[in-house]
PDB file of C-alpha atoms in Angstrom:
ATOM      1  CA  MET A   1     -25.558 -34.100  -2.913  1.00  0.00           C
ATOM      2  CA  SER A   2     -23.397 -33.505   0.164  1.00  0.00           C
ATOM      3  CA  GLU A   3     -24.266 -30.721   2.478  1.00  0.00           C
ATOM      4  CA  ARG A   4     -20.596 -30.319   3.359  1.00  0.00           C
ATOM      5  CA  ARG A   5     -18.576 -27.650   1.742  1.00  0.00           C
ATOM      6  CA  ILE A   6     -16.724 -28.832  -1.372  1.00  0.00           C
ATOM      7  CA  ALA A   7     -13.306 -27.404  -2.106  1.00  0.00           C
ATOM      8  CA  VAL A   8     -10.840 -27.775  -5.037  1.00  0.00           C
ATOM      9  CA  VAL A   9      -7.173 -27.310  -4.027  1.00  0.00           C
ATOM     10  CA  THR A  10      -4.476 -27.049  -6.682  1.00  0.00           C
ATOM     11  CA  GLY A  11      -0.833 -27.544  -5.894  1.00  0.00           C
ATOM     12  CA  ALA A  12      -2.032 -29.869  -3.078  1.00  0.00           C
ATOM     13  CA  ALA A  13       0.828 -32.308  -3.070  1.00  0.00           C
ATOM     14  CA  ALA A  14       3.327 -30.266  -0.973  1.00  0.00           C
ATOM     15  CA  GLY A  15       4.068 -26.996   0.847  1.00  0.00           C
ATOM     16  CA  ILE A  16       1.271 -24.430   1.136  1.00  0.00           C
ATOM     17  CA  GLY A  17      -1.158 -26.445  -1.046  1.00  0.00           C
ATOM     18  CA  ALA A  18      -0.886 -29.518   1.223  1.00  0.00           C
ATOM     19  CA  ALA A  19      -1.217 -27.311   4.288  1.00  0.00           C
ATOM     20  CA  VAL A  20      -4.399 -25.753   2.894  1.00  0.00           C
ATOM     21  CA  ALA A  21      -5.836 -29.172   2.217  1.00  0.00           C
ATOM     22  CA  ARG A  22      -5.089 -30.263   5.723  1.00  0.00           C
ATOM     23  CA  THR A  23      -6.671 -27.125   7.179  1.00  0.00           C
ATOM     24  CA  LEU A  24      -9.832 -27.507   5.095  1.00  0.00           C
ATOM     25  CA  ALA A  25     -10.053 -31.201   5.903  1.00  0.00           C
ATOM     26  CA  ARG A  26      -9.976 -30.474   9.634  1.00  0.00           C
ATOM     27  CA  ASP A  27     -12.888 -28.074   9.112  1.00  0.00           C
ATOM     28  CA  GLY A  28     -14.996 -30.790   7.463  1.00  0.00           C
ATOM     29  CA  TYR A  29     -14.601 -29.909   3.815  1.00  0.00           C
ATOM     30  CA  SER A  30     -14.801 -32.532   1.148  1.00  0.00           C
ATOM     31  CA  LEU A  31     -11.814 -32.124  -1.166  1.00  0.00           C
ATOM     32  CA  ALA A  32     -10.746 -32.520  -4.731  1.00  0.00           C
ATOM     33  CA  LEU A  33      -6.907 -32.279  -4.728  1.00  0.00           C
ATOM     34  CA  LEU A  34      -5.046 -31.410  -7.917  1.00  0.00           C
ATOM     35  CA  ASP A  35      -1.266 -31.593  -8.546  1.00  0.00           C
ATOM     36  CA  ARG A  36       1.106 -32.859 -11.232  1.00  0.00           C
ATOM     37  CA  ASP A  37       3.250 -34.796  -8.737  1.00  0.00           C
ATOM     38  CA  ASP A  38       1.597 -38.229  -8.693  1.00  0.00           C
ATOM     39  CA  VAL A  39       3.698 -39.707  -5.877  1.00  0.00           C
ATOM     40  CA  GLU A  40       3.343 -36.871  -3.426  1.00  0.00           C
ATOM     41  CA  LEU A  41      -0.317 -36.305  -4.285  1.00  0.00           C
ATOM     42  CA  LYS A  42      -1.005 -39.948  -3.418  1.00  0.00           C
ATOM     43  CA  ARG A  43       0.837 -39.526  -0.147  1.00  0.00           C
ATOM     44  CA  VAL A  44      -1.091 -36.466   0.919  1.00  0.00           C
ATOM     45  CA  THR A  45      -4.403 -37.993  -0.214  1.00  0.00           C
ATOM     46  CA  ALA A  46      -3.756 -41.120   1.856  1.00  0.00           C
ATOM     47  CA  GLU A  47      -2.745 -39.036   4.837  1.00  0.00           C
ATOM     48  CA  LEU A  48      -5.871 -36.896   4.715  1.00  0.00           C
ATOM     49  CA  ALA A  49      -8.115 -39.955   4.106  1.00  0.00           C
ATOM     50  CA  GLU A  50      -7.061 -41.182   7.528  1.00  0.00           C
ATOM     51  CA  THR A  51      -7.911 -37.945   9.264  1.00  0.00           C
ATOM     52  CA  ILE A  52     -10.771 -36.366   7.342  1.00  0.00           C
ATOM     53  CA  VAL A  53     -13.834 -35.524   9.288  1.00  0.00           C
ATOM     54  CA  GLU A  54     -16.520 -38.250   9.175  1.00  0.00           C
ATOM     55  CA  GLY A  55     -18.971 -37.769   6.394  1.00  0.00           C
ATOM     56  CA  ALA A  56     -16.565 -35.853   4.259  1.00  0.00           C
ATOM     57  CA  ASP A  57     -14.795 -37.363   1.216  1.00  0.00           C
ATOM     58  CA  ILE A  58     -11.642 -36.767  -0.812  1.00  0.00           C
ATOM     59  CA  GLU A  59     -10.541 -37.518  -4.380  1.00  0.00           C
ATOM     60  CA  SER A  60      -7.378 -36.604  -6.190  1.00  0.00           C
ATOM     61  CA  HIS A  61      -6.450 -35.862  -9.805  1.00  0.00           C
ATOM     62  CA  VAL A  62      -2.976 -35.839 -11.372  1.00  0.00           C
ATOM     63  CA  VAL A  63      -3.166 -32.623 -13.365  1.00  0.00           C
ATOM     64  CA  ASP A  64      -0.763 -30.157 -14.845  1.00  0.00           C
ATOM     65  CA  VAL A  65      -2.609 -26.840 -14.633  1.00  0.00           C
ATOM     66  CA  THR A  66      -1.157 -25.761 -18.036  1.00  0.00           C
ATOM     67  CA  ASP A  67      -3.241 -28.515 -19.641  1.00  0.00           C
ATOM     68  CA  ARG A  68      -6.773 -27.103 -19.945  1.00  0.00           C
ATOM     69  CA  GLN A  69      -8.296 -30.395 -21.013  1.00  0.00           C
ATOM     70  CA  ALA A  70      -6.936 -32.065 -17.920  1.00  0.00           C
ATOM     71  CA  VAL A  71      -8.166 -29.252 -15.700  1.00  0.00           C
ATOM     72  CA  ASP A  72     -11.623 -29.406 -17.246  1.00  0.00           C
ATOM     73  CA  ALA A  73     -11.698 -33.243 -16.780  1.00  0.00           C
ATOM     74  CA  ALA A  74     -10.781 -32.884 -13.105  1.00  0.00           C
ATOM     75  CA  VAL A  75     -13.389 -30.251 -12.518  1.00  0.00           C
ATOM     76  CA  ALA A  76     -16.000 -32.369 -14.345  1.00  0.00           C
ATOM     77  CA  SER A  77     -15.167 -35.390 -12.178  1.00  0.00           C
ATOM     78  CA  THR A  78     -15.410 -33.220  -9.020  1.00  0.00           C
ATOM     79  CA  MET A  79     -18.879 -32.051 -10.191  1.00  0.00           C
ATOM     80  CA  ASP A  80     -19.902 -35.712 -10.869  1.00  0.00           C
ATOM     81  CA  THR A  81     -18.756 -36.751  -7.412  1.00  0.00           C
ATOM     82  CA  PHE A  82     -19.929 -33.915  -5.259  1.00  0.00           C
ATOM     83  CA  GLY A  83     -22.481 -31.989  -7.409  1.00  0.00           C
ATOM     84  CA  ARG A  84     -21.033 -28.591  -6.868  1.00  0.00           C
ATOM     85  CA  ILE A  85     -17.787 -26.615  -6.006  1.00  0.00           C
ATOM     86  CA  ASP A  86     -18.091 -24.178  -3.110  1.00  0.00           C
ATOM     87  CA  ALA A  87     -14.461 -23.118  -2.813  1.00  0.00           C
ATOM     88  CA  LEU A  88     -11.322 -22.931  -4.853  1.00  0.00           C
ATOM     89  CA  ALA A  89      -7.848 -22.606  -3.320  1.00  0.00           C
ATOM     90  CA  HIS A  90      -5.395 -22.179  -6.164  1.00  0.00           C
ATOM     91  CA  VAL A  91      -1.899 -22.652  -4.909  1.00  0.00           C
ATOM     92  CA  ALA A  92      -0.076 -24.246  -7.897  1.00  0.00           C
ATOM     93  CA  GLY A  93       2.953 -22.290  -9.061  1.00  0.00           C
ATOM     94  CA  ILE A  94       6.641 -22.533  -9.866  1.00  0.00           C
ATOM     95  CA  LEU A  95       9.726 -20.427  -9.176  1.00  0.00           C
ATOM     96  CA  ASP A  96      12.933 -20.038 -11.183  1.00  0.00           C
ATOM     97  CA  THR A  97      15.561 -17.372 -10.876  1.00  0.00           C
ATOM     98  CA  GLY A  98      17.695 -15.387 -13.352  1.00  0.00           C
ATOM     99  CA  SER A  99      18.479 -11.849 -14.204  1.00  0.00           C
ATOM    100  CA  VAL A 100      16.189  -9.981 -16.542  1.00  0.00           C
ATOM    101  CA  LEU A 101      18.812  -9.332 -19.233  1.00  0.00           C
ATOM    102  CA  ASP A 102      20.569 -12.725 -19.113  1.00  0.00           C
ATOM    103  CA  SER A 103      17.606 -15.122 -18.612  1.00  0.00           C
ATOM    104  CA  ASP A 104      16.280 -17.304 -21.371  1.00  0.00           C
ATOM    105  CA  PRO A 105      12.860 -16.101 -22.763  1.00  0.00           C
ATOM    106  CA  ASP A 106      11.699 -19.733 -22.702  1.00  0.00           C
ATOM    107  CA  GLN A 107      12.235 -19.693 -18.890  1.00  0.00           C
ATOM    108  CA  TRP A 108       9.795 -16.762 -18.728  1.00  0.00           C
ATOM    109  CA  ARG A 109       7.291 -18.583 -20.923  1.00  0.00           C
ATOM    110  CA  LYS A 110       7.451 -21.624 -18.645  1.00  0.00           C
ATOM    111  CA  ILE A 111       6.929 -19.544 -15.506  1.00  0.00           C
ATOM    112  CA  PHE A 112       4.094 -17.535 -17.038  1.00  0.00           C
ATOM    113  CA  GLY A 113       2.638 -20.719 -18.426  1.00  0.00           C
ATOM    114  CA  VAL A 114       2.099 -22.087 -14.936  1.00  0.00           C
ATOM    115  CA  ASN A 115       1.672 -18.981 -12.818  1.00  0.00           C
ATOM    116  CA  VAL A 116      -0.547 -17.046 -15.184  1.00  0.00           C
ATOM    117  CA  PHE A 117      -2.063 -19.267 -17.882  1.00  0.00           C
ATOM    118  CA  GLY A 118      -2.352 -22.282 -15.477  1.00  0.00           C
ATOM    119  CA  LEU A 119      -4.185 -19.999 -13.152  1.00  0.00           C
ATOM    120  CA  LEU A 120      -6.441 -18.824 -15.904  1.00  0.00           C
ATOM    121  CA  ASN A 121      -7.260 -22.410 -16.859  1.00  0.00           C
ATOM    122  CA  VAL A 122      -8.301 -23.273 -13.356  1.00  0.00           C
ATOM    123  CA  LEU A 123     -10.103 -19.939 -12.667  1.00  0.00           C
ATOM    124  CA  GLN A 124     -12.152 -20.294 -15.860  1.00  0.00           C
ATOM    125  CA  SER A 125     -13.008 -23.929 -15.371  1.00  0.00           C
ATOM    126  CA  VAL A 126     -14.080 -23.663 -11.730  1.00  0.00           C
ATOM    127  CA  GLY A 127     -15.452 -20.154 -12.082  1.00  0.00           C
ATOM    128  CA  LEU A 128     -17.859 -21.177 -14.819  1.00  0.00           C
ATOM    129  CA  GLU A 129     -19.349 -23.773 -12.520  1.00  0.00           C
ATOM    130  CA  MET A 130     -19.585 -21.246  -9.683  1.00  0.00           C
ATOM    131  CA  ARG A 131     -21.290 -18.711 -11.948  1.00  0.00           C
ATOM    132  CA  ARG A 132     -23.897 -21.165 -12.958  1.00  0.00           C
ATOM    133  CA  ARG A 133     -24.804 -21.520  -9.281  1.00  0.00           C
ATOM    134  CA  ARG A 134     -24.093 -17.894  -8.498  1.00  0.00           C
ATOM    135  CA  ALA A 135     -22.238 -18.903  -5.370  1.00  0.00           C
ATOM    136  CA  GLY A 136     -18.647 -19.652  -4.355  1.00  0.00           C
ATOM    137  CA  ALA A 137     -15.413 -18.300  -2.978  1.00  0.00           C
ATOM    138  CA  ILE A 138     -11.991 -18.296  -4.617  1.00  0.00           C
ATOM    139  CA  VAL A 139      -8.560 -17.689  -3.087  1.00  0.00           C
ATOM    140  CA  VAL A 140      -5.433 -17.629  -5.136  1.00  0.00           C
ATOM    141  CA  VAL A 141      -1.996 -17.785  -3.521  1.00  0.00           C
ATOM    142  CA  SER A 142       0.261 -15.188  -5.127  1.00  0.00           C
ATOM    143  CA  SER A 143       3.364 -13.609  -3.552  1.00  0.00           C
ATOM    144  CA  ASN A 144       4.519 -10.275  -2.140  1.00  0.00           C
ATOM    145  CA  ALA A 145       7.070 -10.480  -4.994  1.00  0.00           C
ATOM    146  CA  ALA A 146       4.133  -9.255  -7.145  1.00  0.00           C
ATOM    147  CA  GLY A 147       4.680  -5.724  -5.855  1.00  0.00           C
ATOM    148  CA  VAL A 148       8.339  -5.628  -4.636  1.00  0.00           C
ATOM    149  CA  PRO A 149      11.251  -6.149  -7.095  1.00  0.00           C
ATOM    150  CA  ARG A 150      13.989  -8.642  -6.196  1.00  0.00           C
ATOM    151  CA  ILE A 151      17.179  -9.287  -8.057  1.00  0.00           C
ATOM    152  CA  GLY A 152      16.943 -12.541  -9.983  1.00  0.00           C
ATOM    153  CA  MET A 153      13.174 -12.758  -9.622  1.00  0.00           C
ATOM    154  CA  GLY A 154      11.994 -10.771 -12.684  1.00  0.00           C
ATOM    155  CA  ALA A 155      10.056 -13.635 -14.248  1.00  0.00           C
ATOM    156  CA  TYR A 156       8.610 -14.891 -10.991  1.00  0.00           C
ATOM    157  CA  GLY A 157       7.585 -11.404  -9.708  1.00  0.00           C
ATOM    158  CA  SER A 158       6.115 -10.405 -13.038  1.00  0.00           C
ATOM    159  CA  SER A 159       4.113 -13.525 -13.263  1.00  0.00           C
ATOM    160  CA  LYS A 160       2.787 -13.077  -9.780  1.00  0.00           C
ATOM    161  CA  ALA A 161       1.902  -9.377 -10.531  1.00  0.00           C
ATOM    162  CA  ALA A 162      -0.025 -10.534 -13.554  1.00  0.00           C
ATOM    163  CA  ALA A 163      -1.747 -13.227 -11.636  1.00  0.00           C
ATOM    164  CA  THR A 164      -2.783 -10.807  -8.877  1.00  0.00           C
ATOM    165  CA  MET A 165      -4.386  -8.376 -11.322  1.00  0.00           C
ATOM    166  CA  LEU A 166      -6.033 -11.308 -13.066  1.00  0.00           C
ATOM    167  CA  VAL A 167      -7.581 -12.438  -9.859  1.00  0.00           C
ATOM    168  CA  ARG A 168      -8.736  -8.973  -8.786  1.00  0.00           C
ATOM    169  CA  THR A 169     -10.338  -8.348 -12.125  1.00  0.00           C
ATOM    170  CA  ALA A 170     -12.128 -11.655 -11.968  1.00  0.00           C
ATOM    171  CA  GLY A 171     -13.380 -10.673  -8.541  1.00  0.00           C
ATOM    172  CA  LEU A 172     -14.849  -7.467  -9.978  1.00  0.00           C
ATOM    173  CA  GLU A 173     -16.508  -9.407 -12.805  1.00  0.00           C
ATOM    174  CA  LEU A 174     -17.943 -12.116 -10.546  1.00  0.00           C
ATOM    175  CA  ALA A 175     -19.146  -9.858  -7.708  1.00  0.00           C
ATOM    176  CA  ALA A 176     -22.576  -9.458  -9.178  1.00  0.00           C
ATOM    177  CA  ASP A 177     -22.943 -13.255  -9.073  1.00  0.00           C
ATOM    178  CA  GLY A 178     -22.181 -13.351  -5.363  1.00  0.00           C
ATOM    179  CA  ILE A 179     -18.726 -14.988  -5.876  1.00  0.00           C
ATOM    180  CA  ARG A 180     -15.888 -13.627  -3.760  1.00  0.00           C
ATOM    181  CA  VAL A 181     -12.359 -13.674  -5.208  1.00  0.00           C
ATOM    182  CA  ASN A 182      -9.294 -12.815  -3.170  1.00  0.00           C
ATOM    183  CA  VAL A 183      -5.510 -13.151  -3.097  1.00  0.00           C
ATOM    184  CA  VAL A 184      -3.203 -14.271  -0.312  1.00  0.00           C
ATOM    185  CA  ALA A 185       0.276 -12.930  -0.921  1.00  0.00           C
ATOM    186  CA  PRO A 186       2.896 -14.677   1.274  1.00  0.00           C
ATOM    187  CA  GLY A 187       6.354 -13.424   1.895  1.00  0.00           C
ATOM    188  CA  SER A 188       9.191 -15.788   2.663  1.00  0.00           C
ATOM    189  CA  THR A 189       7.655 -19.063   3.819  1.00  0.00           C
ATOM    190  CA  ASP A 190       9.441 -22.144   4.952  1.00  0.00           C
ATOM    191  CA  THR A 191       8.707 -24.436   2.032  1.00  0.00           C
ATOM    192  CA  ALA A 192      10.776 -26.404  -0.447  1.00  0.00           C
ATOM    193  CA  MET A 193      10.383 -23.510  -2.863  1.00  0.00           C
ATOM    194  CA  GLN A 194      11.893 -21.068  -0.376  1.00  0.00           C
ATOM    195  CA  ARG A 195      14.720 -23.447   0.535  1.00  0.00           C
ATOM    196  CA  SER A 196      15.603 -23.877  -3.135  1.00  0.00           C
ATOM    197  CA  LEU A 197      16.961 -20.333  -3.005  1.00  0.00           C
ATOM    198  CA  TRP A 198      19.377 -21.167  -0.197  1.00  0.00           C
ATOM    199  CA  SER A 199      22.919 -22.419  -0.775  1.00  0.00           C
ATOM    200  CA  ASP A 200      22.074 -25.474   1.440  1.00  0.00           C
ATOM    201  CA  PRO A 201      18.369 -26.239   1.577  1.00  0.00           C
ATOM    202  CA  SER A 202      18.854 -28.539   4.532  1.00  0.00           C
ATOM    203  CA  ASP A 203      20.543 -25.918   6.674  1.00  0.00           C
ATOM    204  CA  ASP A 204      18.043 -24.054   8.743  1.00  0.00           C
ATOM    205  CA  SER A 205      20.408 -21.198   9.243  1.00  0.00           C
ATOM    206  CA  GLY A 206      19.496 -20.139   5.750  1.00  0.00           C
ATOM    207  CA  ALA A 207      16.449 -18.629   7.276  1.00  0.00           C
ATOM    208  CA  ASP A 208      18.617 -16.118   9.178  1.00  0.00           C
ATOM    209  CA  ALA A 209      19.848 -14.460   5.981  1.00  0.00           C
ATOM    210  CA  VAL A 210      16.257 -14.132   4.760  1.00  0.00           C
ATOM    211  CA  ILE A 211      15.048 -12.590   7.992  1.00  0.00           C
ATOM    212  CA  GLU A 212      17.976 -10.186   8.228  1.00  0.00           C
ATOM    213  CA  GLY A 213      17.642  -9.095   4.599  1.00  0.00           C
ATOM    214  CA  ASN A 214      20.282  -7.905   2.187  1.00  0.00           C
ATOM    215  CA  LEU A 215      19.923  -4.494   0.613  1.00  0.00           C
ATOM    216  CA  ALA A 216      22.545  -5.286  -2.074  1.00  0.00           C
ATOM    217  CA  SER A 217      20.305  -7.940  -3.549  1.00  0.00           C
ATOM    218  CA  TYR A 218      17.153  -6.126  -2.531  1.00  0.00           C
ATOM    219  CA  ARG A 219      16.088  -9.092  -0.412  1.00  0.00           C
ATOM    220  CA  LEU A 220      13.661  -7.802   2.197  1.00  0.00           C
ATOM    221  CA  GLY A 221      14.162  -8.367   5.873  1.00  0.00           C
ATOM    222  CA  ILE A 222      11.230  -9.657   8.020  1.00  0.00           C
ATOM    223  CA  PRO A 223      10.399  -7.364  10.902  1.00  0.00           C
ATOM    224  CA  LEU A 224       8.639 -10.174  12.816  1.00  0.00           C
ATOM    225  CA  GLY A 225      11.910 -12.039  12.893  1.00  0.00           C
ATOM    226  CA  LYS A 226      10.642 -15.349  11.544  1.00  0.00           C
ATOM    227  CA  LEU A 227       9.681 -17.124   8.382  1.00  0.00           C
ATOM    228  CA  ALA A 228       6.053 -17.898   7.804  1.00  0.00           C
ATOM    229  CA  THR A 229       5.043 -21.526   7.939  1.00  0.00           C
ATOM    230  CA  ALA A 230       2.873 -23.165   5.324  1.00  0.00           C
ATOM    231  CA  ASP A 231       0.212 -23.429   8.039  1.00  0.00           C
ATOM    232  CA  ASP A 232       0.292 -19.730   8.602  1.00  0.00           C
ATOM    233  CA  ILE A 233      -0.649 -19.177   4.979  1.00  0.00           C
ATOM    234  CA  ALA A 234      -3.231 -21.921   5.031  1.00  0.00           C
ATOM    235  CA  GLU A 235      -5.053 -20.257   7.888  1.00  0.00           C
ATOM    236  CA  SER A 236      -5.398 -17.039   5.866  1.00  0.00           C
ATOM    237  CA  VAL A 237      -6.684 -18.994   2.867  1.00  0.00           C
ATOM    238  CA  HIS A 238      -9.163 -20.792   5.109  1.00  0.00           C
ATOM    239  CA  PHE A 239     -10.405 -17.514   6.566  1.00  0.00           C
ATOM    240  CA  LEU A 240     -10.998 -15.923   3.127  1.00  0.00           C
ATOM    241  CA  LEU A 241     -12.859 -18.962   1.900  1.00  0.00           C
ATOM    242  CA  SER A 242     -15.073 -18.972   5.037  1.00  0.00           C
ATOM    243  CA  ASP A 243     -18.306 -17.067   5.757  1.00  0.00           C
ATOM    244  CA  ARG A 244     -16.256 -15.035   8.216  1.00  0.00           C
ATOM    245  CA  ALA A 245     -15.004 -13.187   5.158  1.00  0.00           C
ATOM    246  CA  ALA A 246     -18.475 -12.808   3.624  1.00  0.00           C
ATOM    247  CA  HIS A 247     -17.947  -9.132   2.752  1.00  0.00           C
ATOM    248  CA  ILE A 248     -14.427  -9.354   1.562  1.00  0.00           C
ATOM    249  CA  THR A 249     -13.578  -9.591  -2.193  1.00  0.00           C
ATOM    250  CA  MET A 250     -11.030  -8.303  -4.666  1.00  0.00           C
ATOM    251  CA  GLN A 251      -8.437  -7.989  -1.896  1.00  0.00           C
ATOM    252  CA  ALA A 252      -4.785  -8.971  -1.600  1.00  0.00           C
ATOM    253  CA  LEU A 253      -3.930 -10.103   1.899  1.00  0.00           C
ATOM    254  CA  TYR A 254      -0.212  -9.859   2.615  1.00  0.00           C
ATOM    255  CA  VAL A 255       1.035 -12.501   5.000  1.00  0.00           C
ATOM    256  CA  ASP A 256       4.776 -11.564   5.068  1.00  0.00           C
ATOM    257  CA  GLY A 257       5.810 -10.675   8.555  1.00  0.00           C
ATOM    258  CA  GLY A 258       5.847  -6.956   7.625  1.00  0.00           C
ATOM    259  CA  ALA A 259       8.431  -7.445   4.818  1.00  0.00           C
ATOM    260  CA  THR A 260       6.578  -5.200   2.379  1.00  0.00           C
ATOM    261  CA  LEU A 261       6.854  -2.312   4.888  1.00  0.00           C
ATOM    262  CA  LYS A 262      10.575  -2.244   4.342  1.00  0.00           C
ATOM    263  CA  ALA A 263      10.374  -1.919   0.557  1.00  0.00           C
TER     264      ALA A 263
END
């Protein structure tokens, strides 16, 4: 069994998930990468295979986190390959917009299916393995939208609020087993998900409107005057998974440039 730390990263094919995978790879982790996007997952896996620290290893699994059997199979394969799981970075999630009164309930079910029940699938599958060893660290990427309402984001914000409470409760239940469970809650971060909210995703000036804010739509401004990068969020995840955070659990770390202060 490898002496290197073993991490499972979900949502690893793009954005924050890929940035987390790169950050952990640079630190010498062996990785199991999960995502439903086969093409992008292969690309990220090949990229990391070229740069991963000598002695570490990497495998990938095409998995939709809403499919519990597929999640369990990926976790079982990871256990077969590496013998244990030391860390979980759960980043998989989706965003869709629509007003509370006019949106389709099926849209809500889809968002909750990924952001809440998909999280539950991964948390249970990996958490059970960690509990058997009485060791491990879990970080789930949520959103500052979990605590701050935004027009058009009722489903997304509600799902992230549910996910945040789910994670913190799991942290309470697993504390006696020595397993730390924390949340990283990003604000506006320059990813494809963020740009999908802009009128022109390719126009970088879309960031200016986000930074300045708009009270009419209750879109928060960003006091630091810049969007976060995926690497900014990845560094926070890395810290909470590391031994430097050995006495931190059940916490939600907001990485939002001060946006929540203006709510």
